Amino acid sequence: MPIDPQFEHGFIEALFEAADIGLGLVDTDLRYVRVNDALAAMNGVPAADHEGRSVREVIPALADLADRVLRGVIETNQPVVDLELSGPTPADPGSDRHFLVSYYPVCDDGSVIGVGAVVVDVTEGVLARRDLEKQAREIYEDVVQDLTIVQLAHETGNVAKASEAALRALAAAKRIASKVLLDGDSIRA
Amino acid sequence: MPRSVLIADDVADIRLIISLVLADEEDFVVVGEAGTGLEALEKTRELGPDVILLDLNMPQRNGLDVLPDLRTSAPHAKIVVFSGFQEASLGARALELGADDYIEKGTSVDEIVARIRTLTT
């Protein structure tokens, strides 16, 4: 059943404005045609101020990689999905933000006329994972030391030292396992 | 004449156990211990050991950082790096910086003693 064009247009407009992920459209000169409020907030520039400005003007710290990938999408008419972009934006110029970005070619009559962008801010997750990895690394180093003591003490018959070190190593292993379970995250080896 | 050994590791229990192991070997005598890289360098200059057993993960100058200075201060000493970091690249780097051998923690005490003995005979 064909969809009423007015209904379809209204639906897309509502989705574009209401989405809490960043949505945007750039032309083949890599100038913003339109962005939604979510992407405007991520970039730290009002939505209206994006229009006609280049990606490089709006988010200069991310533009080197973004421009290269956007040009690739335009030239190949192939999407790029889940690209990781990191760097400061006018919304947060003092620290790096981390985004997961997908670019899709927008075509008219078979020719690419622009690129649509879907942007998710994954900064909190990245920072949490890094913090967990740092803690895991520190605990791992302690566990390695204690396991060395267990091994050496065991071989030399020093049961007391071996037991003490084994208990410490197990306690450390329990700490990191608890963190992983409670934070619902995983630690890369 | 027994070979003098300096044990440099930030974990006191590891220093203690290795000291006890070497105390049972007639051809070795532990002359000093160090808990930091800086202390390892000071003790090397003070004691002039024949063997330095050196952990890589130490505060106040880690093992890789202090290795070149240890080599300069004790050109004839055998430096055995003893480390828990299971990365082959660290062992290779330690050898480039002047270590004579690299032993991973987890190696049996018998083999540790055997490898130190091989280096010093």
Short mmCIF file of C-alpha atoms in Angstrom, two decimals:
data_model
loop_
_atom_site.label_atom_id
_atom_site.label_comp_id
_atom_site.label_asym_id
_atom_site.label_seq_id
_atom_site.Cartn_x
_atom_site.Cartn_y
_atom_site.Cartn_z
CA MET A 1 0.00 0.00 0.00
CA PRO A 2 1.63 3.30 -0.99
CA ILE A 3 2.32 5.70 1.85
CA ASP A 4 0.85 9.14 1.66
CA PRO A 5 3.79 11.46 0.86
CA GLN A 6 2.59 14.06 3.35
CA PHE A 7 2.38 11.45 6.09
CA GLU A 8 5.78 10.09 5.17
CA HIS A 9 7.31 13.56 5.20
CA GLY A 10 5.74 14.34 8.58
CA PHE A 11 6.95 11.08 10.01
CA ILE A 12 10.53 11.64 8.84
CA GLU A 13 10.50 15.21 10.14
CA ALA A 14 9.25 14.08 13.53
CA LEU A 15 11.86 11.35 13.69
CA PHE A 16 14.64 13.73 12.64
CA GLU A 17 13.80 16.27 15.32
CA ALA A 18 12.88 13.90 18.13
CA ALA A 19 15.76 11.44 17.81
CA ASP A 20 18.26 11.60 20.64
CA ILE A 21 21.01 10.41 18.35
CA GLY A 22 22.71 12.89 16.03
CA LEU A 23 21.37 13.07 12.50
CA GLY A 24 22.78 15.27 9.78
CA LEU A 25 23.11 15.77 6.07
CA VAL A 26 26.06 17.24 4.18
CA ASP A 27 26.31 18.04 0.48
CA THR A 28 29.06 16.93 -1.88
CA ASP A 29 31.14 19.96 -0.84
CA LEU A 30 30.99 18.63 2.71
CA ARG A 31 28.85 21.52 3.84
CA TYR A 32 26.06 20.95 6.29
CA VAL A 33 22.59 21.02 4.76
CA ARG A 34 20.78 20.19 7.96
CA VAL A 35 21.35 18.73 11.43
CA ASN A 36 19.00 17.81 14.21
CA ASP A 37 19.17 19.29 17.69
CA ALA A 38 20.95 16.23 19.08
CA LEU A 39 23.86 16.56 16.61
CA ALA A 40 23.91 20.33 17.13
CA ALA A 41 24.29 19.77 20.87
CA MET A 42 27.10 17.26 20.33
CA ASN A 43 28.92 19.73 18.11
CA GLY A 44 28.23 22.65 20.42
CA VAL A 45 26.88 24.84 17.63
CA PRO A 46 23.18 25.77 17.15
CA ALA A 47 21.48 23.74 14.42
CA ALA A 48 20.77 26.80 12.31
CA ASP A 49 24.42 27.80 12.40
CA HIS A 50 25.47 24.56 10.76
CA GLU A 51 23.69 25.29 7.48
CA GLY A 52 26.10 26.17 4.69
CA ARG A 53 29.19 25.74 6.88
CA SER A 54 31.74 23.04 6.18
CA VAL A 55 32.41 20.14 8.50
CA ARG A 56 35.91 21.54 8.95
CA GLU A 57 34.54 24.90 10.06
CA VAL A 58 32.18 23.39 12.63
CA ILE A 59 34.28 20.55 14.07
CA PRO A 60 37.88 21.27 12.98
CA ALA A 61 39.49 18.77 15.36
CA LEU A 62 37.53 15.87 13.83
CA ALA A 63 37.56 17.08 10.23
CA ASP A 64 40.73 15.41 8.95
CA LEU A 65 39.32 11.92 9.31
CA ALA A 66 35.66 12.88 8.81
CA ASP A 67 36.38 14.68 5.52
CA ARG A 68 38.43 11.78 4.19
CA VAL A 69 35.70 9.28 4.97
CA LEU A 70 32.90 11.52 3.66
CA ARG A 71 34.72 11.95 0.35
CA GLY A 72 35.13 8.19 0.18
CA VAL A 73 31.39 7.67 0.66
CA ILE A 74 30.63 10.20 -2.08
CA GLU A 75 33.12 8.67 -4.51
CA THR A 76 32.19 5.04 -3.91
CA ASN A 77 28.47 5.39 -3.11
CA GLN A 78 29.13 2.96 -0.26
CA PRO A 79 28.27 3.57 3.40
CA VAL A 80 30.78 3.56 6.22
CA VAL A 81 29.35 2.20 9.42
CA ASP A 82 30.50 2.56 13.04
CA LEU A 83 33.51 4.76 12.45
CA GLU A 84 35.10 5.91 15.72
CA LEU A 85 35.85 9.62 15.83
CA SER A 86 37.52 11.16 18.85
CA GLY A 87 38.51 14.69 19.68
CA PRO A 88 37.36 17.97 21.17
CA THR A 89 34.34 19.80 19.77
CA PRO A 90 33.09 23.31 20.44
CA ALA A 91 30.69 21.67 22.92
CA ASP A 92 33.65 20.45 24.99
CA PRO A 93 36.84 22.10 23.73
CA GLY A 94 38.96 21.05 26.71
CA SER A 95 38.67 17.30 26.42
CA ASP A 96 38.18 14.53 23.92
CA ARG A 97 34.70 13.29 23.14
CA HIS A 98 34.16 9.90 21.46
CA PHE A 99 31.59 9.31 18.75
CA LEU A 100 30.40 6.33 16.78
CA VAL A 101 29.54 7.63 13.32
CA SER A 102 27.87 6.04 10.29
CA TYR A 103 27.79 7.77 6.92
CA TYR A 104 25.28 6.83 4.21
CA PRO A 105 25.24 8.07 0.62
CA VAL A 106 22.16 10.05 -0.33
CA CYS A 107 21.29 9.62 -3.99
CA ASP A 108 19.04 11.22 -6.56
CA ASP A 109 18.55 9.43 -9.84
CA GLY A 110 21.57 7.23 -9.16
CA SER A 111 23.98 10.04 -8.36
CA VAL A 112 25.28 10.82 -4.91
CA ILE A 113 24.07 14.26 -3.88
CA GLY A 114 25.12 14.17 -0.28
CA VAL A 115 25.86 12.07 2.78
CA GLY A 116 23.65 11.35 5.73
CA ALA A 117 25.28 11.00 9.11
CA VAL A 118 24.12 9.08 12.17
CA VAL A 119 26.15 10.00 15.25
CA VAL A 120 26.12 8.47 18.71
CA ASP A 121 28.07 9.98 21.60
CA VAL A 122 29.81 7.05 23.30
CA THR A 123 32.13 9.10 25.52
CA GLU A 124 30.80 7.85 28.83
CA GLY A 125 31.14 4.24 27.78
CA VAL A 126 34.68 4.76 26.45
CA LEU A 127 35.86 6.51 29.61
CA ALA A 128 34.23 3.90 31.83
CA ARG A 129 35.89 1.09 29.86
CA ARG A 130 39.28 2.78 30.05
CA ASP A 131 38.92 3.27 33.78
CA LEU A 132 37.95 -0.36 34.23
CA GLU A 133 40.91 -1.48 32.10
CA LYS A 134 43.28 0.68 34.16
CA GLN A 135 41.97 -0.81 37.38
CA ALA A 136 42.16 -4.30 35.92
CA ARG A 137 45.75 -3.70 34.85
CA GLU A 138 46.74 -2.57 38.34
CA ILE A 139 45.03 -5.56 39.94
CA TYR A 140 46.59 -7.88 37.34
CA GLU A 141 50.06 -6.66 38.28
CA ASP A 142 49.35 -7.33 41.94
CA VAL A 143 48.02 -10.80 41.12
CA VAL A 144 51.15 -11.61 39.07
CA GLN A 145 53.35 -10.64 42.00
CA ASP A 146 51.31 -12.70 44.46
CA LEU A 147 51.24 -15.72 42.18
CA THR A 148 55.02 -15.46 41.95
CA ILE A 149 55.21 -15.52 45.73
CA VAL A 150 52.84 -18.50 45.85
CA GLN A 151 54.99 -20.37 43.33
CA LEU A 152 58.31 -19.53 44.98
CA ALA A 153 57.01 -20.12 48.51
CA HIS A 154 55.37 -23.39 47.50
CA GLU A 155 58.59 -24.66 45.91
CA THR A 156 60.60 -23.73 48.97
CA GLY A 157 58.15 -25.23 51.43
CA ASN A 158 57.12 -21.90 52.93
CA VAL A 159 53.46 -22.79 53.38
CA ALA A 160 52.59 -19.67 55.38
CA LYS A 161 53.91 -17.27 52.74
CA ALA A 162 52.34 -19.30 49.95
CA SER A 163 48.95 -19.23 51.69
CA GLU A 164 49.10 -15.49 52.43
CA ALA A 165 49.98 -14.68 48.85
CA ALA A 166 47.35 -17.07 47.48
CA LEU A 167 44.67 -15.40 49.59
CA ARG A 168 45.73 -11.96 48.35
CA ALA A 169 45.72 -13.10 44.74
CA LEU A 170 42.26 -14.62 45.12
CA ALA A 171 40.96 -11.47 46.81
CA ALA A 172 42.28 -9.38 43.94
CA ALA A 173 40.73 -11.70 41.38
CA LYS A 174 37.43 -11.42 43.23
CA ARG A 175 37.68 -7.59 43.19
CA ILE A 176 38.11 -7.39 39.49
CA ALA A 177 35.44 -10.00 38.81
CA SER A 178 33.01 -7.99 40.97
CA LYS A 179 33.80 -4.83 39.07
CA VAL A 180 33.17 -6.53 35.76
CA LEU A 181 29.89 -8.03 36.94
CA LEU A 182 28.61 -4.91 38.68
CA ASP A 183 29.62 -2.56 35.86
CA GLY A 184 28.16 -4.92 33.27
CA ASP A 185 31.22 -4.45 31.11
CA SER A 186 33.97 -6.66 29.81
CA ILE A 187 37.71 -6.27 29.96
CA ARG A 188 39.79 -6.91 26.93
CA ALA A 189 42.80 -9.16 27.54
CA MET B 1 84.60 -17.93 46.20
CA PRO B 2 80.81 -17.35 46.28
CA ARG B 3 79.30 -14.86 43.83
CA SER B 4 77.76 -11.82 45.49
CA VAL B 5 74.13 -11.14 44.61
CA LEU B 6 72.01 -8.01 44.85
CA ILE B 7 68.24 -8.66 44.73
CA ALA B 8 66.18 -5.75 43.40
CA ASP B 9 62.41 -6.23 43.59
CA ASP B 10 59.73 -3.99 45.08
CA VAL B 11 57.97 -6.97 46.71
CA ALA B 12 59.59 -7.80 50.05
CA ASP B 13 58.31 -11.39 50.08
CA ILE B 14 59.92 -12.11 46.71
CA ARG B 15 63.24 -10.69 47.93
CA LEU B 16 62.94 -12.78 51.10
CA ILE B 17 62.19 -16.05 49.35
CA ILE B 18 64.94 -15.63 46.76
CA SER B 19 67.35 -14.73 49.55
CA LEU B 20 66.42 -17.90 51.39
CA VAL B 21 66.84 -19.96 48.22
CA LEU B 22 70.27 -18.52 47.46
CA ALA B 23 71.33 -18.89 51.09
CA ASP B 24 71.15 -22.66 50.53
CA GLU B 25 73.54 -22.43 47.56
CA GLU B 26 77.20 -22.45 48.51
CA ASP B 27 78.29 -20.59 45.42
CA PHE B 28 76.10 -17.53 46.08
CA VAL B 29 75.86 -14.98 48.89
CA VAL B 30 73.18 -12.26 49.00
CA VAL B 31 74.95 -9.01 49.85
CA GLY B 32 72.05 -6.61 49.54
CA GLU B 33 68.44 -5.92 48.62
CA ALA B 34 66.72 -3.02 46.92
CA GLY B 35 63.06 -2.13 46.70
CA THR B 36 63.30 0.58 44.04
CA GLY B 37 65.27 1.17 40.87
CA LEU B 38 67.03 4.07 42.53
CA GLU B 39 68.03 1.94 45.49
CA ALA B 40 69.26 -0.78 43.14
CA LEU B 41 71.61 1.71 41.54
CA GLU B 42 72.85 3.03 44.88
CA LYS B 43 73.47 -0.47 46.25
CA THR B 44 75.22 -1.52 43.02
CA ARG B 45 77.63 1.39 43.33
CA GLU B 46 78.17 0.69 47.03
CA LEU B 47 78.48 -3.11 46.95
CA GLY B 48 79.76 -3.95 43.48
CA PRO B 49 77.83 -7.23 43.24
CA ASP B 50 78.71 -10.03 40.84
CA VAL B 51 75.02 -10.62 40.05
CA ILE B 52 72.07 -8.24 40.03
CA LEU B 53 68.62 -9.84 39.99
CA LEU B 54 66.43 -7.02 38.69
CA ASP B 55 62.64 -6.75 38.61
CA LEU B 56 61.27 -4.53 35.84
CA ASN B 57 58.22 -3.22 37.67
CA MET B 58 59.68 -1.04 40.44
CA PRO B 59 58.96 2.46 41.68
CA GLN B 60 61.50 5.29 41.53
CA ARG B 61 62.96 4.23 38.21
CA ASN B 62 61.70 0.98 36.79
CA GLY B 63 64.01 -1.82 35.70
CA LEU B 64 64.27 -0.86 32.04
CA ASP B 65 64.95 2.76 32.96
CA VAL B 66 67.76 2.00 35.43
CA LEU B 67 69.37 -0.84 33.43
CA PRO B 68 71.79 1.30 31.38
CA ASP B 69 73.06 3.01 34.56
CA LEU B 70 73.48 -0.33 36.30
CA ARG B 71 75.49 -1.59 33.34
CA THR B 72 77.70 1.49 33.43
CA SER B 73 78.18 1.27 37.21
CA ALA B 74 78.92 -2.46 37.21
CA PRO B 75 80.31 -3.40 33.80
CA HIS B 76 81.38 -6.85 34.94
CA ALA B 77 78.23 -7.79 36.84
CA LYS B 78 75.74 -10.25 35.41
CA ILE B 79 72.34 -8.58 35.27
CA VAL B 80 69.40 -10.96 35.27
CA VAL B 81 66.04 -9.34 34.66
CA PHE B 82 63.28 -11.08 36.56
CA SER B 83 59.85 -9.90 35.58
CA GLY B 84 56.18 -10.76 35.75
CA PHE B 85 55.25 -8.97 32.54
CA GLN B 86 54.75 -11.76 30.07
CA GLU B 87 55.81 -9.87 27.00
CA ALA B 88 58.63 -11.13 24.88
CA SER B 89 59.35 -7.60 23.70
CA LEU B 90 60.28 -6.52 27.24
CA GLY B 91 62.81 -9.31 27.48
CA ALA B 92 64.34 -8.33 24.16
CA ARG B 93 64.42 -4.68 25.22
CA ALA B 94 66.11 -5.58 28.51
CA LEU B 95 68.81 -7.50 26.68
CA GLU B 96 69.35 -4.52 24.34
CA LEU B 97 69.78 -2.25 27.37
CA GLY B 98 72.46 -4.37 28.96
CA ALA B 99 70.85 -7.33 30.72
CA ASP B 100 72.53 -10.71 30.42
CA ASP B 101 69.39 -12.79 30.79
CA TYR B 102 65.63 -12.40 31.19
CA ILE B 103 63.65 -14.76 33.41
CA GLU B 104 59.87 -14.65 33.64
CA LYS B 105 58.32 -14.85 37.08
CA GLY B 106 56.75 -18.28 37.35
CA THR B 107 60.01 -19.97 36.42
CA SER B 108 60.92 -22.62 39.01
CA VAL B 109 63.47 -21.75 41.69
CA ASP B 110 65.72 -24.56 40.49
CA GLU B 111 65.81 -23.08 37.01
CA ILE B 112 66.36 -19.54 38.33
CA VAL B 113 69.38 -20.73 40.30
CA ALA B 114 70.62 -22.83 37.37
CA ARG B 115 70.43 -19.91 34.96
CA ILE B 116 72.23 -17.54 37.33
CA ARG B 117 74.85 -20.22 37.88
CA THR B 118 75.31 -20.69 34.11
CA LEU B 119 75.89 -16.99 33.65
CA THR B 120 78.50 -16.79 36.40
CA THR B 121 80.64 -19.81 35.52
#
